[in-house]
Coordinates of C-alpha atoms and ligand atoms in Angstrom, one line a residue:
M1 CA 0.1 0.2 -0.3
I2 CA 1.2 3.6 -0.7
L3 CA 0.7 6.5 1.4
L4 CA -0.1 10.1 -0.9
T5 CA 0.4 13.0 1.1
G6 CA -1.6 16.3 -0.5
G7 CA -3.9 13.5 -1.5
T8 CA -6.4 15.1 -2.6
G9 CA -4.0 18.1 -4.2
F10 CA -3.8 18.6 -7.8
I11 CA -0.5 15.7 -8.3
S12 CA -1.6 13.4 -5.9
S13 CA -5.0 12.8 -6.8
H14 CA -4.5 11.9 -10.1
T15 CA -1.7 10.0 -9.5
A16 CA -4.2 8.3 -7.0
V17 CA -5.8 7.3 -10.4
A18 CA -2.8 5.9 -12.0
L19 CA -2.2 3.8 -8.9
A20 CA -5.9 2.4 -9.2
E21 CA -5.1 1.4 -12.6
A22 CA -2.1 -0.1 -11.5
G23 CA -3.7 -1.9 -8.8
L24 CA -1.5 0.0 -6.2
P25 CA -4.1 0.7 -3.0
C26 CA -3.2 3.8 -1.5
V27 CA -4.3 5.8 1.5
L28 CA -4.6 9.6 0.8
L29 CA -3.6 12.0 3.7
D30 CA -5.0 15.8 3.5
N31 CA -5.9 18.5 5.4
L32 CA -7.6 20.2 2.7
A33 CA -5.9 23.5 3.1
N34 CA -5.8 23.9 -0.7
S35 CA -8.2 21.4 -1.9
P36 CA -11.7 20.3 -1.6
E37 CA -13.1 17.0 -0.1
S38 CA -15.2 16.7 -3.3
T39 CA -11.9 15.4 -5.3
L40 CA -12.8 12.2 -3.3
Q41 CA -16.0 12.3 -5.1
G42 CA -14.3 12.3 -8.3
L43 CA -11.8 9.8 -7.7
A44 CA -14.7 7.5 -6.6
R45 CA -16.3 8.1 -10.3
I46 CA -13.1 7.3 -12.0
T47 CA -12.1 4.2 -9.9
G48 CA -15.4 3.0 -9.1
Q49 CA -14.5 2.7 -5.6
A50 CA -14.6 5.7 -3.0
P51 CA -10.8 6.0 -2.1
L52 CA -9.2 5.6 1.4
F53 CA -8.8 9.0 2.8
V54 CA -7.7 10.3 6.0
Q55 CA -8.0 14.3 6.9
G56 CA -5.2 15.3 9.3
D57 CA -2.0 17.1 8.4
V58 CA 1.5 15.8 7.7
R59 CA 3.3 17.3 10.6
D60 CA 1.0 15.3 13.0
A61 CA 3.5 12.9 14.3
A62 CA 0.7 10.9 16.3
L63 CA -1.0 10.7 13.4
L64 CA 1.5 9.5 11.1
D65 CA 2.2 6.5 13.3
S66 CA -1.2 5.3 13.6
L67 CA -1.4 5.3 9.7
F68 CA 1.9 3.3 9.8
A69 CA 0.5 0.9 12.5
R70 CA -2.9 0.5 10.7
Y71 CA -2.1 0.1 7.0
P72 CA 0.6 -1.6 5.5
I73 CA 2.7 1.1 3.8
Q74 CA 5.3 -0.1 1.5
A75 CA 6.4 3.6 -0.1
V76 CA 5.3 7.3 0.0
L77 CA 4.5 9.6 -2.3
H78 CA 5.0 13.2 -0.3
G79 CA 2.9 15.9 -2.1
A80 CA 1.8 17.5 0.5
S81 CA 3.4 21.1 0.2
L82 CA 1.9 25.1 0.0
K83 CA 3.2 26.2 -3.4
A84 CA 2.1 30.0 -4.1
V85 CA 4.9 32.1 -4.5
G86 CA 3.3 35.3 -3.3
E87 CA 1.8 33.5 0.0
G88 CA 5.4 32.3 0.8
L89 CA 6.8 35.5 0.2
A90 CA 4.2 37.0 3.0
Q91 CA 3.9 34.0 5.1
P92 CA 7.5 32.5 5.2
A93 CA 7.4 30.9 8.6
L94 CA 4.5 29.1 7.1
Y95 CA 5.7 27.9 4.4
H96 CA 9.1 26.4 5.9
D97 CA 7.0 24.9 8.7
N98 CA 4.5 22.9 6.2
N99 CA 7.0 22.3 3.9
V100 CA 10.2 21.5 5.4
S101 CA 8.8 20.8 9.1
G102 CA 6.2 18.7 7.5
T103 CA 8.8 16.3 5.4
V104 CA 11.1 16.2 8.8
T105 CA 7.9 15.0 10.4
L106 CA 6.9 12.4 7.9
I107 CA 10.8 11.0 7.3
R108 CA 10.9 10.4 11.4
A109 CA 7.7 8.7 11.1
M110 CA 8.7 6.4 8.1
E111 CA 12.1 5.7 10.1
R112 CA 9.8 4.9 13.3
A113 CA 8.1 2.7 11.0
G114 CA 10.8 1.2 8.9
V115 CA 9.6 2.4 5.7
R116 CA 12.3 3.7 3.5
R117 CA 10.9 4.3 0.4
L118 CA 10.0 7.6 -0.7
V119 CA 8.8 9.7 -4.1
F120 CA 8.8 13.6 -3.4
S121 CA 7.2 15.7 -5.6
S122 CA 9.7 18.9 -6.1
S123 CA 9.2 21.6 -8.6
S124 CA 11.1 23.4 -11.4
T125 CA 11.0 26.5 -9.3
V126 CA 14.1 25.4 -7.5
Y127 CA 15.9 26.1 -11.1
G128 CA 15.2 29.7 -10.1
N129 CA 15.4 32.7 -13.3
P130 CA 17.8 30.3 -15.0
T131 CA 20.6 31.4 -17.9
L132 CA 20.3 28.0 -19.7
Q133 CA 17.7 26.8 -22.8
C134 CA 17.5 23.5 -21.3
L135 CA 17.7 22.4 -17.8
P136 CA 19.3 19.3 -16.9
E137 CA 19.1 18.1 -13.2
S138 CA 22.8 19.5 -12.6
A139 CA 21.8 23.2 -13.2
P140 CA 22.5 25.8 -10.6
L141 CA 20.1 25.7 -7.7
V142 CA 19.0 29.3 -7.3
P143 CA 15.6 29.4 -5.4
L144 CA 14.3 33.0 -5.5
N145 CA 11.6 32.9 -2.7
P146 CA 10.6 31.1 0.3
E147 CA 8.7 28.3 -1.4
A148 CA 11.2 27.3 -3.8
R149 CA 13.9 27.8 -1.2
S150 CA 11.8 25.1 1.1
K151 CA 11.9 23.2 -1.8
V152 CA 15.6 22.8 -2.5
M153 CA 16.2 22.4 1.6
V154 CA 14.1 19.2 1.1
E155 CA 15.7 17.7 -1.1
Q156 CA 18.9 18.5 0.3
I157 CA 17.3 17.2 3.9
L158 CA 16.4 13.9 1.7
H159 CA 20.1 13.5 0.4
D160 CA 21.4 13.3 3.7
V161 CA 18.5 11.1 4.9
A162 CA 19.1 8.8 2.0
A163 CA 23.0 8.4 3.1
S164 CA 22.0 7.7 6.4
H165 CA 20.9 3.9 5.9
P166 CA 21.5 1.1 3.2
D167 CA 17.6 0.8 2.9
W168 CA 16.6 4.3 1.8
R169 CA 15.6 4.7 -1.9
V170 CA 14.2 8.5 -2.5
L171 CA 13.2 9.9 -5.9
S172 CA 12.8 13.4 -6.3
L173 CA 10.8 14.6 -9.1
R174 CA 11.0 18.1 -10.4
C175 CA 7.8 18.6 -12.0
F176 CA 7.6 21.0 -14.5
N177 CA 4.6 23.3 -15.2
P178 CA 1.7 20.8 -14.3
V179 CA -1.7 21.4 -16.4
G180 CA -4.9 19.9 -17.4
A181 CA -7.2 17.3 -15.9
H182 CA -8.2 13.8 -16.1
P183 CA -10.1 13.5 -19.3
S184 CA -13.2 12.3 -17.6
G185 CA -14.0 15.9 -16.2
A186 CA -14.2 14.3 -12.9
L187 CA -11.3 15.6 -11.3
G188 CA -8.9 18.1 -12.2
E189 CA -7.0 21.1 -10.2
A190 CA -9.2 22.7 -7.7
P191 CA -7.3 25.0 -5.1
R192 CA -9.2 26.9 -2.6
G193 CA -8.8 30.8 -3.7
Q194 CA -7.9 32.1 -6.9
T195 CA -5.4 30.2 -9.3
L196 CA -2.5 32.1 -10.8
N197 CA -1.5 29.3 -13.4
L198 CA -1.9 29.9 -16.8
L199 CA -3.9 27.5 -18.3
T200 CA -6.6 27.8 -15.9
V201 CA -6.5 31.5 -15.8
M202 CA -7.1 31.0 -19.6
A203 CA -9.7 28.7 -19.4
Q204 CA -11.6 30.7 -17.2
A205 CA -11.5 33.7 -18.7
T206 CA -12.8 32.0 -21.8
A207 CA -15.9 30.6 -19.8
G208 CA -16.3 34.3 -18.3
Q209 CA -15.6 33.3 -14.9
R210 CA -12.9 35.8 -14.1
P211 CA -12.0 39.1 -16.4
P212 CA -9.5 38.8 -19.3
L213 CA -6.2 36.7 -19.1
S214 CA -3.6 39.4 -18.6
I215 CA -0.4 38.4 -20.7
F216 CA 2.7 39.5 -18.3
G217 CA 5.4 41.0 -20.0
N218 CA 5.9 40.9 -24.0
D219 CA 9.8 41.8 -23.7
Y220 CA 11.2 38.6 -22.3
P221 CA 14.4 37.6 -24.0
T222 CA 12.4 34.7 -25.7
P223 CA 11.2 34.0 -29.4
D224 CA 7.8 36.5 -29.2
G225 CA 8.9 38.3 -26.0
T226 CA 6.5 36.3 -23.9
G227 CA 7.4 33.9 -20.8
V228 CA 8.5 30.1 -22.0
R229 CA 7.4 27.1 -19.8
D230 CA 7.4 23.2 -20.3
Y231 CA 3.7 22.6 -19.8
I232 CA 3.3 18.9 -19.0
H233 CA -0.2 16.9 -18.7
V234 CA -0.8 15.8 -14.9
M235 CA -1.8 12.5 -16.4
D236 CA 1.9 12.1 -17.4
L237 CA 2.8 13.2 -14.5
A238 CA 0.9 10.7 -12.6
R239 CA 2.2 8.2 -14.7
G240 CA 5.9 9.3 -13.9
H241 CA 5.1 9.3 -10.1
L242 CA 3.7 5.5 -10.6
L243 CA 6.8 4.6 -12.0
A244 CA 8.7 6.0 -9.6
L245 CA 6.9 4.3 -7.0
Q246 CA 6.9 1.0 -8.7
Q247 CA 10.9 1.2 -9.2
L248 CA 11.3 2.0 -5.8
L249 CA 9.5 -1.1 -4.2
Q250 CA 12.1 -2.9 -6.2
A251 CA 15.8 -4.0 -5.8
A252 CA 18.0 -2.3 -3.9
A253 CA 19.4 0.7 -5.0
P254 CA 23.3 1.3 -5.2
P255 CA 25.0 3.5 -2.5
D256 CA 25.5 6.6 -5.0
A257 CA 21.8 5.7 -6.2
R258 CA 19.4 6.0 -2.8
H259 CA 18.7 9.4 -3.7
R260 CA 18.1 10.8 -7.3
V261 CA 16.4 13.7 -8.5
L262 CA 14.7 13.8 -12.0
N263 CA 13.0 16.1 -13.9
L264 CA 9.6 15.7 -15.4
G265 CA 8.6 17.7 -18.4
R266 CA 8.1 17.2 -21.9
G267 CA 11.2 19.5 -22.9
Q268 CA 9.5 21.5 -24.7
G269 CA 9.7 25.4 -24.4
I270 CA 6.1 26.9 -25.0
S271 CA 5.2 30.6 -24.8
V272 CA 2.5 32.5 -23.5
L273 CA 0.9 33.1 -26.8
Q274 CA 1.7 29.7 -28.4
L275 CA -0.3 28.3 -25.4
L276 CA -3.2 31.2 -26.2
Q277 CA -3.5 29.7 -30.0
A278 CA -3.5 26.2 -29.2
F279 CA -5.9 26.7 -26.4
E280 CA -8.1 28.4 -29.2
Q281 CA -7.3 25.9 -31.9
H282 CA -8.4 22.7 -29.6
T283 CA -11.6 24.1 -28.0
G284 CA -12.9 26.5 -31.2
Y285 CA -13.3 29.4 -28.6
R286 CA -11.2 32.8 -28.3
V287 CA -9.4 33.7 -25.1
P288 CA -10.3 37.4 -24.0
H289 CA -6.9 39.0 -23.2
Q290 CA -5.0 42.1 -22.4
W291 CA -1.0 42.9 -22.3
A292 CA -0.1 43.5 -18.7
P293 CA 3.6 44.1 -16.9
R294 CA 5.9 41.6 -16.1
R295 CA 4.7 39.6 -13.0
E296 CA 7.2 40.3 -10.0
G297 CA 9.4 36.8 -9.5
D298 CA 8.7 35.7 -12.8
A299 CA 11.3 33.6 -15.1
A300 CA 11.9 34.2 -18.9
C301 CA 12.2 30.6 -19.5
W302 CA 12.3 27.1 -17.9
V303 CA 12.4 24.0 -20.5
A304 CA 13.5 20.8 -19.1
D305 CA 16.0 18.5 -20.4
V306 CA 14.3 15.2 -19.8
S307 CA 17.1 12.3 -20.6
A308 CA 17.4 11.5 -17.4
A309 CA 13.9 10.5 -16.7
R310 CA 13.9 8.5 -19.6
Q311 CA 17.3 7.0 -18.5
H312 CA 16.0 6.1 -15.1
L313 CA 12.6 5.6 -15.3
G314 CA 12.0 4.7 -19.1
W315 CA 9.4 7.4 -18.5
Q316 CA 8.6 10.1 -21.1
A317 CA 5.5 12.4 -21.7
E318 CA 3.0 11.5 -24.1
L319 CA 0.6 13.8 -24.0
G320 CA 0.4 17.1 -25.7
L321 CA -0.8 20.6 -26.3
A322 CA -4.5 19.2 -27.5
E323 CA -5.1 17.1 -24.6
M324 CA -3.9 19.8 -22.1
C325 CA -6.2 22.4 -23.6
R326 CA -9.1 19.9 -24.2
D327 CA -8.7 18.3 -20.5
A328 CA -8.3 21.8 -19.1
W329 CA -11.6 23.1 -20.5
R330 CA -13.6 20.3 -20.1
W331 CA -12.8 20.5 -16.2
Q332 CA -13.3 24.1 -16.3
G333 CA -16.8 23.8 -17.8
R334 CA -18.3 21.1 -15.9
A335 CA -20.1 23.4 -13.4
Ligands
UD1_1 C1 4.1 28.9 -11.1 C2 5.3 29.5 -9.6 C3 6.0 28.5 -9.7 C4 5.7 27.1 -9.6 C5 4.7 26.6 -10.3 C6 3.9 25.4 -10.2 C7 5.5 31.8 -9.8 C8 6.2 33.3 -10.2 N1 5.9 30.7 -9.8 O1 5.1 28.9 -12.0 O2 6.9 28.8 -8.1 O3 6.1 26.3 -8.8 O4 3.6 27.9 -10.8 O5 2.5 25.3 -10.5 O6 4.3 32.1 -9.1 N2 1.1 34.4 -17.2 C9 0.3 35.1 -18.0 N3 -1.0 35.5 -17.3 C10 -1.3 35.1 -16.1 C11 -0.8 34.0 -15.5 C12 0.9 33.6 -16.2 O7 0.9 35.4 -18.8 O8 -2.6 35.3 -15.5 C13 2.2 33.6 -17.6 C14 3.7 33.8 -16.6 O9 4.0 35.2 -16.4 C15 4.3 32.7 -17.1 C16 3.5 31.7 -17.9 O10 2.2 32.1 -17.9 O11 5.2 33.3 -18.1 C17 3.7 30.6 -16.5 O12 3.2 30.8 -15.7 P1 1.9 30.4 -14.4 O13 1.3 29.2 -14.9 O14 1.7 30.8 -13.2 O15 3.4 29.3 -14.0 P2 4.8 29.8 -13.2 O16 4.7 31.0 -13.5 O17 6.1 28.9 -14.3

């Protein structure tokens, strides 16, 4: 059985679908701070079974001990983290408490239970504002805000932990820009409060649920002047997390590979304007938009070198812009 922290969050909930399809049972833990309980109904509709869910916080050591005692957990997917850059700047202690202390609490509970297989959902945010066109995992880590720093700290802590005991096997997956939704339309990104992620904003603006999309900046050093990102369908990410968990459950790792860091992206840079054109093409709707100044803290370009994930995980993204746009639009139109 797999424990999914942040179980009702965007990445963990979609990974729960992939696990169910692979016949791997899981228990979802979430404090519902940034995702609704209705995610569970969406999961039940897709998998045909009510998910095993525990409402609680990853910083609650006693709760974690009880979960490890109650369920035959073999590995953990750790996806419980706060991820809004602006909120992290305003409340750094909250971010470090949740993201860093939460991970340490989880690791200590895992050690008490003798469970030493962990997949950590990290983020491309660790690369800061890179100058490289294509980012290998060895690119410099330049976290620019508390949220990004918390991700780097967690990776470093995991590195120390993995080195401390021969049974530890850890994979940190640096997810690039997750977008899209489950193709059924029953599951998608459902944060509390306003989301700032581009494709969701685009879909909501098109549906008339918010003002026109503001395109932040037209003077970036990119081919059309707008920001470039490596957008990846959340179901591709879910499959990547599944493969990572399956790999950890297999044979012991060589000492130099107890903690491996892998980028999960498509390796293809897409600008804001390109995504807008793709959205219009694949949904048949016009996206109302306007130009706006750059958003503070935004990088010009984040694109993954994805060769390591292909080599070590046998994983590569399969879904393209058409699926990302259609699934995001289907999810947005569910109401
Ligand atoms: C954001 C976070 C990042 C986090 C990631 C996770 C910031 C600065 N960065 O990344 O730390 O790890 O989400 O999902 O918040 N854009 C617009 N108009 C909009 C929204 C976005 O033009 O209304 C542009 C942005 O300038 C950027 C691109 O779209 O060029 C993607 O933005 P977004 O979806 O917010 O992701 P990131 O900024 O890459």
